[in-house]
Amino acid sequence: MTMLITGVAGFIGGHVRRELERAGHEVTGFDLKGPGIQGDVRDPAFLDRVLPGAEVVVHQAAKVGLGVNVSDLPDYASVNVVGTAELLAAMARHGVRRLVLASSMVVYGEGAYDCAEHGRVRPGPRAEADLRGGRFEPRCPVCGAAVADAVIGEEAPADPRNAYATSKLAQEHLAANWARETNGTAVALRYHNVYGPGMPRDTPYSGVAAIFRSALEAGRSPRVYEDGRQRRDFVHVHDVARANLAAVEWAGRPGELAAFNVASGEPHTVGEMAAALAAAFGGPEPVTTGDYRMGDVRHIVASAGKAAAELGFRATVGFGEGMKEFASAPLAGT
């Protein structure tokens, strides 16, 4: 098939391109910057030049990360929301009926939790007073009791907690609108914590793995926020690229958006990840700071069952293997 990848020069986009090409697909792509075709997903005239002939669009272009503060709101809305709207409108003009969208687990907000008395609950945002006092665990929103974290499936209601999360959810809604109106097929891949070769160095928009790896490279201890016990699913970028290939080759369901968690299925705490990375790098050891960021969630552990059952996708890079590779893998410049 003939593919068009947006954001092809980015961390994930480059890996996706190579995976699709290895599978025999004809791939072109563009990016706002970097080598190759340069173009802006918000530019209708540019999209009209590059879309003809494409059978599938793999939409990776986005402003990512938690960001700095509310000053980032216009950029998130412009790049992620307006850019996706322009892309979908252009796809409709040119009769492109298949979309694979890079979404994110951040659309869920907090993960799933169970209360002994009230069953499955969704805690609200954590209060700054609790975080300041070192009380990091969410509590039952009904009775205030302690809750146990559980795996979260794609059916969980969305509850975005920051500008990036809100913009990713908006992308999903726009893609669903497009699919209904054009009878197109849309797949949203909800990436969990992606890491691997070519990851951008430490910036306010980097993932935690890149922040820790950049610290180690500079001879500094990785600084782990809260108490380090936040649970996440760290998924290797090679597996993320394979998930995109599976989504491209999936028959899909015309007229609707199908969402899938892209995760390893092997959750670890942030502290465990920092320790494994530091050990593979050769130190220095991480330090747990008790610091926090408003907008961060406590635990989010993914169910990978739907992607396995429908896309045939299962992660293959184990946590230990992946961290050893990442400890010496090249990072991208800022």
Coordinates of C-alpha atoms in Angstrom, one line a residue:
M1 CA 0.0 0.0 0.0
T2 CA 1.0 3.6 -0.4
M3 CA 1.5 5.4 2.9
L4 CA 1.9 9.0 3.9
I5 CA 3.4 9.6 7.3
T6 CA 3.1 13.0 9.1
G7 CA 5.9 13.8 11.6
V8 CA 8.2 11.4 9.8
A9 CA 11.4 13.0 11.1
G10 CA 10.3 12.6 14.7
F11 CA 11.3 10.0 17.2
I12 CA 8.5 7.6 16.6
G13 CA 7.8 8.6 13.0
G14 CA 11.2 7.6 11.8
H15 CA 10.9 4.1 13.4
V16 CA 7.4 3.7 11.9
R17 CA 8.7 4.6 8.4
R18 CA 11.4 2.0 8.6
E19 CA 9.0 -0.6 9.8
L20 CA 6.5 0.0 7.0
E21 CA 9.2 0.0 4.4
R22 CA 10.6 -3.3 5.6
A23 CA 7.1 -4.7 5.2
G24 CA 7.1 -3.7 1.6
H25 CA 4.9 -0.6 1.7
E26 CA 5.5 2.5 -0.4
V27 CA 6.2 5.3 2.1
T28 CA 6.4 9.0 1.8
G29 CA 6.4 11.5 4.6
F30 CA 6.8 15.0 5.7
D31 CA 7.7 16.9 8.8
L32 CA 7.7 20.5 10.0
K33 CA 11.5 20.3 10.2
G34 CA 14.3 17.8 9.6
P35 CA 15.5 16.0 6.5
G36 CA 13.3 15.2 3.6
I37 CA 10.0 16.9 2.6
Q38 CA 9.2 19.8 4.9
G39 CA 5.7 20.9 5.4
D40 CA 3.1 21.9 7.9
V41 CA 0.1 19.7 8.6
R42 CA -1.9 23.0 9.2
D43 CA -1.3 24.1 5.6
P44 CA -4.2 23.0 3.3
A45 CA -2.3 23.9 0.1
F46 CA 0.6 21.8 1.1
L47 CA -1.6 18.9 2.0
D48 CA -3.3 19.1 -1.4
R49 CA 0.1 18.5 -3.0
V50 CA 1.2 15.5 -0.9
L51 CA -2.1 13.6 -0.3
P52 CA -3.0 12.5 -3.9
G53 CA -2.2 8.8 -4.4
A54 CA -2.0 8.0 -0.7
E55 CA -4.1 5.0 0.5
V56 CA -3.3 5.3 4.2
V57 CA -2.3 8.3 6.3
V58 CA -0.2 7.5 9.5
H59 CA -0.6 10.7 11.6
Q60 CA 2.4 11.0 13.9
A61 CA 2.9 14.8 13.8
A62 CA 2.2 16.4 17.2
K63 CA 3.4 18.7 19.9
V64 CA 4.1 16.3 22.7
G65 CA 4.9 16.2 26.4
L66 CA 3.4 17.8 29.5
G67 CA 4.8 21.2 28.6
V68 CA 5.7 24.2 30.7
N69 CA 2.5 26.0 31.7
V70 CA -0.6 27.5 30.3
S71 CA 1.4 29.5 27.8
D72 CA 1.7 26.2 25.8
L73 CA -2.1 26.0 25.3
P74 CA -2.2 27.8 21.9
D75 CA 0.5 25.6 20.5
Y76 CA -1.1 22.4 21.6
A77 CA -4.4 23.5 20.1
S78 CA -2.8 24.8 16.9
V79 CA -0.5 21.8 16.1
N80 CA -2.5 18.9 17.5
V81 CA -6.1 20.0 17.0
V82 CA -6.2 22.4 14.1
G83 CA -3.5 20.4 12.3
T84 CA -5.5 17.2 12.6
A85 CA -8.7 18.9 11.5
E86 CA -6.9 20.3 8.4
L87 CA -5.4 16.9 7.6
L88 CA -8.8 15.1 7.9
A89 CA -10.5 17.7 5.7
A90 CA -7.8 17.3 3.1
M91 CA -8.1 13.5 3.3
A92 CA -11.8 13.8 2.6
R93 CA -11.1 16.1 -0.4
H94 CA -8.8 13.5 -1.9
G95 CA -10.7 10.4 -1.1
V96 CA -8.2 8.9 1.4
R97 CA -10.3 6.6 3.6
R98 CA -7.8 5.0 6.0
L99 CA -6.1 6.7 9.0
V100 CA -3.8 5.5 11.8
L101 CA -3.6 8.1 14.5
A102 CA -0.8 8.4 17.1
S103 CA -2.9 8.9 20.3
S104 CA -1.8 8.5 23.9
M105 CA -2.7 6.9 27.2
V106 CA -2.9 10.4 28.6
V107 CA -6.5 10.6 27.4
Y108 CA -7.5 8.4 30.4
G109 CA -6.2 10.8 33.1
E110 CA -5.7 8.6 36.1
G111 CA -5.7 4.8 35.5
A112 CA -8.2 2.3 36.9
Y113 CA -8.7 1.9 40.6
D114 CA -10.8 -0.5 42.8
C115 CA -12.3 0.4 46.2
A116 CA -13.0 -2.4 48.6
E117 CA -16.5 -0.9 49.2
H118 CA -17.4 0.9 46.0
G119 CA -15.7 -1.2 43.3
R120 CA -14.2 0.4 40.2
V121 CA -13.8 4.1 40.8
R122 CA -12.1 7.1 39.0
P123 CA -10.4 9.4 41.4
G124 CA -10.3 13.1 40.5
P125 CA -7.1 15.2 40.2
R126 CA -4.9 15.0 43.3
A127 CA -4.9 18.1 45.5
E128 CA -1.7 20.1 45.7
A129 CA -1.9 20.1 49.5
D130 CA -1.8 16.3 49.4
L131 CA 1.2 16.3 47.0
R132 CA 3.0 18.9 49.0
G133 CA 2.5 16.8 52.1
G134 CA 3.9 13.6 50.4
R135 CA 0.4 12.0 50.1
F136 CA 0.7 10.8 46.6
E137 CA -1.8 7.9 46.4
P138 CA -5.4 8.7 45.1
R139 CA -8.3 7.8 47.3
C140 CA -11.8 6.7 46.6
P141 CA -13.8 9.7 45.5
V142 CA -16.9 8.3 47.4
C143 CA -15.6 7.3 50.8
G144 CA -12.0 8.5 50.9
A145 CA -10.6 5.0 51.5
A146 CA -7.4 3.7 50.0
V147 CA -7.8 2.2 46.5
A148 CA -5.8 -0.4 44.5
D149 CA -4.7 0.4 41.0
A150 CA -5.9 -2.0 38.2
V151 CA -5.4 -2.4 34.5
I152 CA -7.2 0.1 32.3
G153 CA -9.0 -0.9 29.1
E154 CA -10.0 1.1 26.1
E155 CA -13.5 1.3 27.3
A156 CA -12.6 3.5 30.2
P157 CA -14.0 7.0 30.1
A158 CA -11.6 9.7 29.0
D159 CA -10.5 12.2 31.7
P160 CA -7.6 14.4 30.3
R161 CA -5.6 16.2 32.9
N162 CA -3.4 18.6 30.9
A163 CA -3.3 20.5 27.6
Y164 CA -1.5 17.7 25.8
A165 CA -4.0 15.1 27.0
T166 CA -6.9 17.3 26.0
S167 CA -5.5 17.9 22.5
K168 CA -4.9 14.1 22.0
L169 CA -8.5 13.4 23.0
A170 CA -9.7 16.1 20.6
Q171 CA -7.7 14.4 17.8
E172 CA -9.6 11.2 18.5
H173 CA -13.0 12.9 18.4
L174 CA -12.1 14.6 15.1
A175 CA -11.0 11.3 13.6
A176 CA -14.3 9.7 14.8
N177 CA -16.2 12.5 13.1
W178 CA -14.2 12.1 9.9
A179 CA -14.8 8.3 9.9
R180 CA -18.6 8.6 10.3
E181 CA -18.9 11.3 7.6
T182 CA -16.7 9.6 5.0
N183 CA -17.2 5.9 6.0
G184 CA -13.5 5.9 6.6
T185 CA -11.5 3.6 8.8
A186 CA -9.7 5.2 11.8
V187 CA -7.4 3.6 14.3
A188 CA -6.2 5.4 17.4
L189 CA -3.1 3.9 18.9
R190 CA -2.9 5.0 22.5
Y191 CA 0.8 4.8 23.2
H192 CA 2.0 4.3 26.7
N193 CA 5.4 5.4 27.9
V194 CA 7.5 5.0 24.7
Y195 CA 11.3 4.9 24.9
G196 CA 14.2 3.8 22.7
P197 CA 16.9 4.9 20.3
G198 CA 16.6 8.3 18.8
M199 CA 14.5 9.7 21.7
P200 CA 14.8 13.4 22.1
R201 CA 17.1 14.7 24.8
D202 CA 15.9 16.3 28.0
T203 CA 13.4 19.2 27.3
P204 CA 10.2 20.2 29.0
Y205 CA 8.4 18.1 26.3
S206 CA 10.5 14.9 26.7
G207 CA 9.4 11.7 28.2
V208 CA 10.7 10.6 31.6
A209 CA 13.0 8.0 30.1
A210 CA 14.8 10.6 28.0
I211 CA 15.1 12.9 31.1
F212 CA 16.7 10.2 33.1
R213 CA 19.0 9.1 30.2
S214 CA 20.1 12.7 29.6
A215 CA 20.9 13.1 33.3
L216 CA 23.1 9.9 33.3
E217 CA 24.9 11.1 30.2
A218 CA 25.7 14.3 32.0
G219 CA 27.0 12.4 35.0
R220 CA 24.0 13.4 37.2
S221 CA 21.7 11.1 39.2
P222 CA 18.2 10.7 37.7
R223 CA 15.8 12.7 39.8
V224 CA 12.7 10.6 40.5
Y225 CA 9.6 12.6 41.5
E226 CA 7.2 11.7 44.2
D227 CA 8.2 8.5 46.0
G228 CA 9.1 6.7 42.8
R229 CA 6.3 4.2 43.1
Q230 CA 4.2 5.6 40.3
R231 CA 3.4 2.6 38.0
R232 CA 3.6 2.9 34.2
D233 CA 3.9 0.7 31.2
F234 CA 7.2 1.4 29.3
V235 CA 7.0 0.2 25.7
H236 CA 9.9 0.1 23.3
V237 CA 9.7 2.2 20.1
H238 CA 10.4 -0.9 18.0
D239 CA 7.2 -2.4 19.3
V240 CA 5.3 0.9 18.8
A241 CA 6.5 0.8 15.1
R242 CA 5.2 -2.8 14.9
A243 CA 1.9 -1.7 16.3
N244 CA 1.6 0.9 13.5
L245 CA 2.3 -1.8 10.9
A246 CA -0.4 -4.0 12.4
A247 CA -2.9 -1.1 12.4
V248 CA -2.1 -0.3 8.8
E249 CA -2.7 -3.9 7.7
W250 CA -5.8 -4.4 9.8
A251 CA -9.1 -4.5 7.9
G252 CA -10.7 -2.1 10.4
R253 CA -14.3 -1.1 10.8
P254 CA -15.5 1.5 8.3
G255 CA -17.4 4.4 9.7
E256 CA -15.9 4.4 13.2
L257 CA -12.8 4.9 15.3
A258 CA -11.2 1.9 17.0
A259 CA -8.8 2.7 19.9
F260 CA -6.1 0.4 21.1
N261 CA -3.6 0.5 24.0
V262 CA 0.0 0.1 22.7
A263 CA 1.8 -1.2 25.7
S264 CA 4.3 -3.9 26.8
G265 CA 1.8 -5.5 29.3
E266 CA 4.7 -5.5 31.8
P267 CA 4.2 -2.5 34.2
H268 CA 7.0 -1.1 36.3
T269 CA 7.4 1.8 38.7
V270 CA 9.2 5.0 37.6
G271 CA 11.7 4.2 40.4
E272 CA 12.3 0.7 39.0
M273 CA 12.9 2.2 35.5
A274 CA 15.3 4.8 36.8
A275 CA 17.3 2.1 38.7
A276 CA 17.4 -0.3 35.7
L277 CA 18.6 2.4 33.4
A278 CA 21.2 3.7 35.8
A279 CA 22.5 0.2 36.4
A280 CA 22.7 -0.5 32.7
F281 CA 24.5 2.8 32.1
G282 CA 26.9 2.3 35.0
G283 CA 25.5 4.9 37.4
P284 CA 25.1 7.3 39.1
E285 CA 22.2 5.8 41.1
P286 CA 18.9 7.7 41.0
V287 CA 17.6 9.9 43.9
T288 CA 14.0 10.1 44.9
T289 CA 13.1 13.8 45.5
G290 CA 9.5 14.0 46.7
D291 CA 9.0 16.7 44.1
Y292 CA 5.8 16.6 41.9
R293 CA 4.2 18.2 38.9
M294 CA 0.6 19.2 38.8
G295 CA -1.1 17.4 35.9
D296 CA 0.9 14.2 36.5
V297 CA -1.2 11.1 37.3
R298 CA -0.2 8.5 39.9
H299 CA -0.7 5.1 38.2
I300 CA -1.7 4.0 34.7
V301 CA -1.4 0.3 33.9
A302 CA -2.6 -0.8 30.5
S303 CA -4.5 -3.8 29.3
A304 CA -2.9 -5.0 26.1
G305 CA -5.5 -7.6 25.4
K306 CA -7.6 -5.8 22.8
A307 CA -4.6 -5.0 20.6
A308 CA -3.5 -8.7 20.8
A309 CA -7.0 -10.0 20.0
E310 CA -7.9 -7.6 17.1
L311 CA -4.6 -6.3 15.7
G312 CA -2.5 -9.4 16.5
F313 CA 0.0 -7.1 18.2
R314 CA 2.0 -8.2 21.2
A315 CA 5.1 -6.4 22.4
T316 CA 8.4 -8.4 22.0
V317 CA 11.0 -6.2 23.7
G318 CA 11.3 -7.0 27.4
F319 CA 11.9 -4.4 30.1
G320 CA 15.4 -5.5 31.0
E321 CA 16.5 -6.0 27.4
G322 CA 15.0 -2.6 26.4
M323 CA 16.7 -0.7 29.2
K324 CA 20.1 -2.2 28.5
E325 CA 19.8 -1.1 24.9
F326 CA 18.5 2.3 25.8
A327 CA 21.3 3.0 28.2
S328 CA 23.8 3.2 25.3
A329 CA 21.5 4.1 22.4
P330 CA 21.9 7.4 20.6
L331 CA 19.6 10.2 21.5
A332 CA 18.4 13.0 19.2
G333 CA 19.5 16.6 19.6
T334 CA 17.0 19.2 21.0

